[in-house]
Tab-separated table of C-alpha atoms and ligand atoms in Angstrom:
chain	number	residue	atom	x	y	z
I	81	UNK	CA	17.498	4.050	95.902
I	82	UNK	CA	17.086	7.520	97.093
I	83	UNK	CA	19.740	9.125	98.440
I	84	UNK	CA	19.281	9.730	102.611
I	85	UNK	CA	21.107	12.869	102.236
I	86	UNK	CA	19.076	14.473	99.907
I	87	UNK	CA	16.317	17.023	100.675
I	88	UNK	CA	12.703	15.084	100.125
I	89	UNK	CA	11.389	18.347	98.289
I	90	UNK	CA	13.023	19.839	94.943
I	91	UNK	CA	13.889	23.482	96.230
I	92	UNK	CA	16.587	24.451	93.936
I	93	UNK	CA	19.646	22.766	92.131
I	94	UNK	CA	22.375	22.770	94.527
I	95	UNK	CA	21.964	19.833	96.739
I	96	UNK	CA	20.521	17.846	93.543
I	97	UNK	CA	23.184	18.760	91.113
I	98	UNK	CA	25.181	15.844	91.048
I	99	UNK	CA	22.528	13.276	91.487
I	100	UNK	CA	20.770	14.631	88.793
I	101	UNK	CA	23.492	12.895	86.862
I	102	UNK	CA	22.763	9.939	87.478
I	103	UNK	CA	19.232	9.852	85.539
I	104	UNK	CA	16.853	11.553	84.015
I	105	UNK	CA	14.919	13.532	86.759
I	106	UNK	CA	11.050	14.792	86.452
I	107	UNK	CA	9.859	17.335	88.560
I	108	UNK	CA	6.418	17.060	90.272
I	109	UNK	CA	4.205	20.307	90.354
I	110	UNK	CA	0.306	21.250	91.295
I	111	UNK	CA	-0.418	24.514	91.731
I	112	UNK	CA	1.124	27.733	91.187
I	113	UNK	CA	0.648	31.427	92.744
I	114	UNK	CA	-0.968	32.448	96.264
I	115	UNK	CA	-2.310	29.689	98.313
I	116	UNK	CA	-6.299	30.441	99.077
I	117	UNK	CA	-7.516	31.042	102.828
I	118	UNK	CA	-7.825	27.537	104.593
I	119	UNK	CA	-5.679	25.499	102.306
I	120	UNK	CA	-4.630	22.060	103.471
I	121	UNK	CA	-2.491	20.856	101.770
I	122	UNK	CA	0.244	23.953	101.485
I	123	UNK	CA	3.080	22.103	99.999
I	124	UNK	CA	1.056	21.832	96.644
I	125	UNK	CA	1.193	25.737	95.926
I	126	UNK	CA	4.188	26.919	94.586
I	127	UNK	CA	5.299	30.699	94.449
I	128	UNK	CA	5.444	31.491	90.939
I	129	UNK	CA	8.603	33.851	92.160
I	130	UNK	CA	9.749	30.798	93.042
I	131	UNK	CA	9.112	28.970	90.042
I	132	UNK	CA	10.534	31.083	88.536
I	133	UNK	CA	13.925	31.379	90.269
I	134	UNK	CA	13.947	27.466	89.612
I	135	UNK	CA	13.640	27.625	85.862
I	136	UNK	CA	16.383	30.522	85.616
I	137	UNK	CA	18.699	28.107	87.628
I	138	UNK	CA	17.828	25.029	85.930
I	139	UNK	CA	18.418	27.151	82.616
I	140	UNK	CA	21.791	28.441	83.818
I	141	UNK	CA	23.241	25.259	84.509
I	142	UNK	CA	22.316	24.197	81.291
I	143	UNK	CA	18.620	22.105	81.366
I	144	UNK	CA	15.680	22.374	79.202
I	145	UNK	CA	12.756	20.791	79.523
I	146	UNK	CA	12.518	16.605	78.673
I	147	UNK	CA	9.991	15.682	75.811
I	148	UNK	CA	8.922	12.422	77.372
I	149	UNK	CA	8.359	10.582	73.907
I	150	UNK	CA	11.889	10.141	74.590
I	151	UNK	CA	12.000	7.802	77.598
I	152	UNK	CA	9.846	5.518	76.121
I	153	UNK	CA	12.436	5.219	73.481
I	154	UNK	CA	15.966	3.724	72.361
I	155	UNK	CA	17.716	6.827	73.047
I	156	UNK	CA	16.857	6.661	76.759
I	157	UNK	CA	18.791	7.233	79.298
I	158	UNK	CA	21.797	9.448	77.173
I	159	UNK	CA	19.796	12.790	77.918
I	160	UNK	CA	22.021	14.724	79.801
I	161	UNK	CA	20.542	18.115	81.243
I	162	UNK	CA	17.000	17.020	80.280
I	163	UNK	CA	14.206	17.917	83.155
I	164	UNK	CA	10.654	16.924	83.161
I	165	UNK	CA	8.857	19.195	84.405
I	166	UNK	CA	5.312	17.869	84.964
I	167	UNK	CA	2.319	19.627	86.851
I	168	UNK	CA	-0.862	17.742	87.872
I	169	UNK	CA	-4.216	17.874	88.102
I	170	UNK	CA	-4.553	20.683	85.428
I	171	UNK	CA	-5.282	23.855	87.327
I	172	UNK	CA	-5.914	27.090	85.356
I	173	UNK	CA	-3.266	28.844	87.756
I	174	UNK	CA	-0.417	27.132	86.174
I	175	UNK	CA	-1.887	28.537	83.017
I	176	UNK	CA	-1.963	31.908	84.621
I	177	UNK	CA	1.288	32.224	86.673
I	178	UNK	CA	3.005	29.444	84.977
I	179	UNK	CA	3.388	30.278	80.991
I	180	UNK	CA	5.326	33.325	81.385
I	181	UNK	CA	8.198	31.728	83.570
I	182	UNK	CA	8.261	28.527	81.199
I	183	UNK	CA	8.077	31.012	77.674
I	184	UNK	CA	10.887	32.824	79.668
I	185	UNK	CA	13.445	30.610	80.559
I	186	UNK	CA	13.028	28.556	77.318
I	187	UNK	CA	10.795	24.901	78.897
I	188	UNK	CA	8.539	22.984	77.741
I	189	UNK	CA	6.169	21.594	80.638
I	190	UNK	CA	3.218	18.663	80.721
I	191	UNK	CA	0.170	19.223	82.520
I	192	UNK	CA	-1.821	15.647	83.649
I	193	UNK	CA	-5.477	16.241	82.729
I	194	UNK	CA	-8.535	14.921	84.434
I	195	UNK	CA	-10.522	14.668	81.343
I	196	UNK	CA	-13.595	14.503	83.044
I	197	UNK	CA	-13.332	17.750	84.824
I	198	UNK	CA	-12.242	20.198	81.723
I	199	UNK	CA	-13.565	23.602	82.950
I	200	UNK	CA	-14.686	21.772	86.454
I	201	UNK	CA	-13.233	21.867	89.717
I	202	UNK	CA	-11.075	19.463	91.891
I	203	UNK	CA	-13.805	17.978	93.582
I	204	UNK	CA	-12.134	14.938	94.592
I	205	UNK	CA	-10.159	16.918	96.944
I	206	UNK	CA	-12.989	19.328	97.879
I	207	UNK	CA	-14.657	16.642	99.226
I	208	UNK	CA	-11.957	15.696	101.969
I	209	UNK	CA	-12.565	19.632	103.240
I	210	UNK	CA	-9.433	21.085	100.482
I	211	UNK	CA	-10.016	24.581	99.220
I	212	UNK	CA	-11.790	24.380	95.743
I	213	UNK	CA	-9.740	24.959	92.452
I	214	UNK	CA	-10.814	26.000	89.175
I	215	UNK	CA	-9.444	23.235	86.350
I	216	UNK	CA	-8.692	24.225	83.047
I	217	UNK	CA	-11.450	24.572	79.984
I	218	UNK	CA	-11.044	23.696	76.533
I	219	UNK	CA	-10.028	27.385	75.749
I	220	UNK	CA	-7.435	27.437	78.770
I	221	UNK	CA	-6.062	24.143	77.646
I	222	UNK	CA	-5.953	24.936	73.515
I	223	UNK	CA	-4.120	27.765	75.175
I	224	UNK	CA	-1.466	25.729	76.968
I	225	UNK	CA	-1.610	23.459	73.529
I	226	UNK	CA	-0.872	26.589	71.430
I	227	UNK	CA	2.274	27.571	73.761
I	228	UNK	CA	4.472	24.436	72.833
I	229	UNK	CA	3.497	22.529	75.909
I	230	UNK	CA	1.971	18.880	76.151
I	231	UNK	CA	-0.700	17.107	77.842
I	232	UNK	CA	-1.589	13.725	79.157
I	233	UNK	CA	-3.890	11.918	80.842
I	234	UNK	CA	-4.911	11.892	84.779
I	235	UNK	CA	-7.708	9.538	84.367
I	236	UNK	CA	-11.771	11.111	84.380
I	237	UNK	CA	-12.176	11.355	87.393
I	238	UNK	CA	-9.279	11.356	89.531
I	239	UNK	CA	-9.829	7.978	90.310
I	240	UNK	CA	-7.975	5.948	92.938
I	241	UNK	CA	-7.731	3.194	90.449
I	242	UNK	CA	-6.301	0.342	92.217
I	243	UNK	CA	-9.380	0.556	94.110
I	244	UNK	CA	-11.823	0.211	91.232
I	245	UNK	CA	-12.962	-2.971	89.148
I	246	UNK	CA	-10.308	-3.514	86.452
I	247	UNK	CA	-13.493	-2.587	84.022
I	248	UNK	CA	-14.083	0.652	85.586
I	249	UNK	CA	-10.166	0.770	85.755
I	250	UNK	CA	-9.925	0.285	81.924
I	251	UNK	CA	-12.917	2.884	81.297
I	252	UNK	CA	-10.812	5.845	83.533
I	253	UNK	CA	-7.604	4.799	81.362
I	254	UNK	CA	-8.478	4.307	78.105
I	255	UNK	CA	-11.738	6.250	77.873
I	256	UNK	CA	-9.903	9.769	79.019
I	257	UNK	CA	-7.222	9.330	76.533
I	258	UNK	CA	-9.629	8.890	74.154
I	259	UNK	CA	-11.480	11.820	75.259
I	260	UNK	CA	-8.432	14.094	75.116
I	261	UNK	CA	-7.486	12.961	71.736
I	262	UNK	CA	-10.990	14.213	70.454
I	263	UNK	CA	-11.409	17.558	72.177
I	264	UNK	CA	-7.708	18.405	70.753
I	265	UNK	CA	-6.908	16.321	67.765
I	266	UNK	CA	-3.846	15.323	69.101
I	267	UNK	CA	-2.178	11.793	69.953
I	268	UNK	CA	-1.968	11.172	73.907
I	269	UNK	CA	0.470	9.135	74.841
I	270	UNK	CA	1.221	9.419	78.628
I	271	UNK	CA	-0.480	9.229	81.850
I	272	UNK	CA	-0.322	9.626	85.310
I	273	UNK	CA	-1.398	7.631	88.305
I	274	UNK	CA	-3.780	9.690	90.505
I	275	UNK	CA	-2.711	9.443	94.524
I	276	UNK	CA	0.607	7.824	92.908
I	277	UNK	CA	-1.689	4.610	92.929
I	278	UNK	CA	-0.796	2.325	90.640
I	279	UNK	CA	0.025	-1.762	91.354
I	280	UNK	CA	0.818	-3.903	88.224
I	281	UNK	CA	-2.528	-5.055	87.552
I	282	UNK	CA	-3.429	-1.090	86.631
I	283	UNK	CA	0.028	-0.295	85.019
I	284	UNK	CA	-0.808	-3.571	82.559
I	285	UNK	CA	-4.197	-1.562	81.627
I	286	UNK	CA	-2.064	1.728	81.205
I	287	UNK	CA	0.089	-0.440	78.540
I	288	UNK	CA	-3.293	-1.857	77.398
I	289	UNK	CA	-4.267	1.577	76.602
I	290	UNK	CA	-1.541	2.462	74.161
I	291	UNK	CA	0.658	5.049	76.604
I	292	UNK	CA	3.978	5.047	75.995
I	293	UNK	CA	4.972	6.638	79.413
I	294	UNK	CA	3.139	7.110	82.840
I	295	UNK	CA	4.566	8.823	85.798
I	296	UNK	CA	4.181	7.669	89.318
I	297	UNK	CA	4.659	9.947	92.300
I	298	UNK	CA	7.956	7.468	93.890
I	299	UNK	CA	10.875	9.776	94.029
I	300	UNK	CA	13.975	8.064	92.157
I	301	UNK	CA	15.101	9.344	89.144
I	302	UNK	CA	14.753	7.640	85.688
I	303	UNK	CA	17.796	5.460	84.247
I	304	UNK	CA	17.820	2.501	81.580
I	305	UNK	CA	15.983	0.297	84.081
I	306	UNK	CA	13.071	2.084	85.040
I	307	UNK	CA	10.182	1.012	83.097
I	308	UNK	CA	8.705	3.796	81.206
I	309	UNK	CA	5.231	3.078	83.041
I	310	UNK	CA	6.424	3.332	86.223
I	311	UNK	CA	8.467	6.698	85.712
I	312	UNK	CA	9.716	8.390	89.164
I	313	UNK	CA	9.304	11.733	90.263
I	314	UNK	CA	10.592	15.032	92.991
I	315	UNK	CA	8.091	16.723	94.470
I	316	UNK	CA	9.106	20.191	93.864
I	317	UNK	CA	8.054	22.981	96.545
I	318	UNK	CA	9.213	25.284	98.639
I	319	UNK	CA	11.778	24.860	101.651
I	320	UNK	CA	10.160	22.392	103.489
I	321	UNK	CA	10.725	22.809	107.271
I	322	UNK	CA	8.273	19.859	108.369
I	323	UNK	CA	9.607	17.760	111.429
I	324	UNK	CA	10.168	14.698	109.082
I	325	UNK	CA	12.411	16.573	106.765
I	326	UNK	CA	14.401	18.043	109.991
I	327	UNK	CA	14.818	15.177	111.065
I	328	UNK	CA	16.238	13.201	108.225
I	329	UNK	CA	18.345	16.055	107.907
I	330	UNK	CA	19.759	15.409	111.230
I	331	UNK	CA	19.542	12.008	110.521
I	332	UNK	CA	21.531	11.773	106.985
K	264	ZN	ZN1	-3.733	14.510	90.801
């Protein structure tokens, strides 16, 4: 269970340091660098100063940067000082403001591909009125490849998939995996759920599939017991001072 005294956002170590060792936590990213005129959603753009100052600390106090191969096997959960850090979507500003701090401070990051969108746009949040961002291309991502860093699989479409048929549910799954594995001749082997929507009809077609992780967005971190398709996440961003977060402050 979360913790009611903990922050809901990943800001920096201190008030995380000693849950952190309870688990294996994975850190939840979008976007990196300035935030566009008439953004909506705020909290998804990260400072890469920022990021930055959070990958020195993490560095300092002794993390790098969780292969997650791992948690899907035996030697789960003894990882000490092992940190996910995962970004979604695929945006070509974490390629831009985000290899530098990661090449920097020594981590190894995964970015969550919507393999129907290489070199598109995030349309599925354009359409709700969000500003538009510019996804990867296969350049950009053989790029991000060639750095040390992974990728896996945010469906084709950004799909809610507990929404969809369990055929067009299986296409989205197994069909962008598949896709991936083509354009970069590489084995992809985790996912993650678009929206955080996921039930356990659609994590059964994620196992159908062949992934041997997927990450949800429920905070929690990772121990023994948490199934490796159902991985928990924090939300990283900056200081949050929403009313919600005051108040559970107050409140915890
Ligand atoms: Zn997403």
């Amino acid at each position: 269970m979360p913790n009611p005294s903990l922050p809901l956002y990943y800001d920096s170590l201190a008030p995380f340091r000693e849950w952190f060792g309870g688990g294996v936590p994975i850190l939840m990213y979008h976007k990196l660098g300035p935030r566009p005129r008439g953004v909506r959603l705020k909290g998804l753009y990260l400072d890469s100063r920022l990021f930055d100052r959070q990958l020195a600390e993490l560095r300092a106090a002794g993390y790098s940067g969780l292969d997650l191969e791992r948690l899907g096997g035996p030697e789960h959960p003894a990882l000490p000082r092992q940190i996910g850090i995962s970004f979604d979507d695929g945006y070509v500003n974490v390629l831009e403001h985000g290899l530098r701090p990661l090449a920097e401070h020594g981590f190894r990051a995964i970015q969550y591909i919507v393999a129907g969108a290489i070199g598109g746009g995030n349309d599925w949040d354009a359409a709700l009125g969000e500003a538009p961002e510019r996804l990867m291309d296969r350049a950009q991502l053989r790029a991000w490849l060639n750095a040390g860093h992974w990728i896996g699989s945010h469906t084709l479409s950004h799909a809610r998939l507990t929404r969809l048929t369990p055929a067009a549910a299986r296409e989205e799954i197994g069909a962008s995996r598949k896709k991936l594995e083509d354009l970069f001749g590489i084995p992809v082997h985790h996912f993650c759920y678009p929206y955080g929507d996921w039930n356990a009809r659609v994590r059964d077609l994620v196992a159908e599939a062949g992934y041997r992780t997927a990450c949800t967005t429920d905070f929690g971190l990772n121990t023994a017991q948490t199934p490796p398709l159902e991985l928990r996440r924090i939300q990283a961003r900056y200081r949050s001072r929403s009313l919600k977060s005051l108040l559970r402050r107050l409140l915890g």
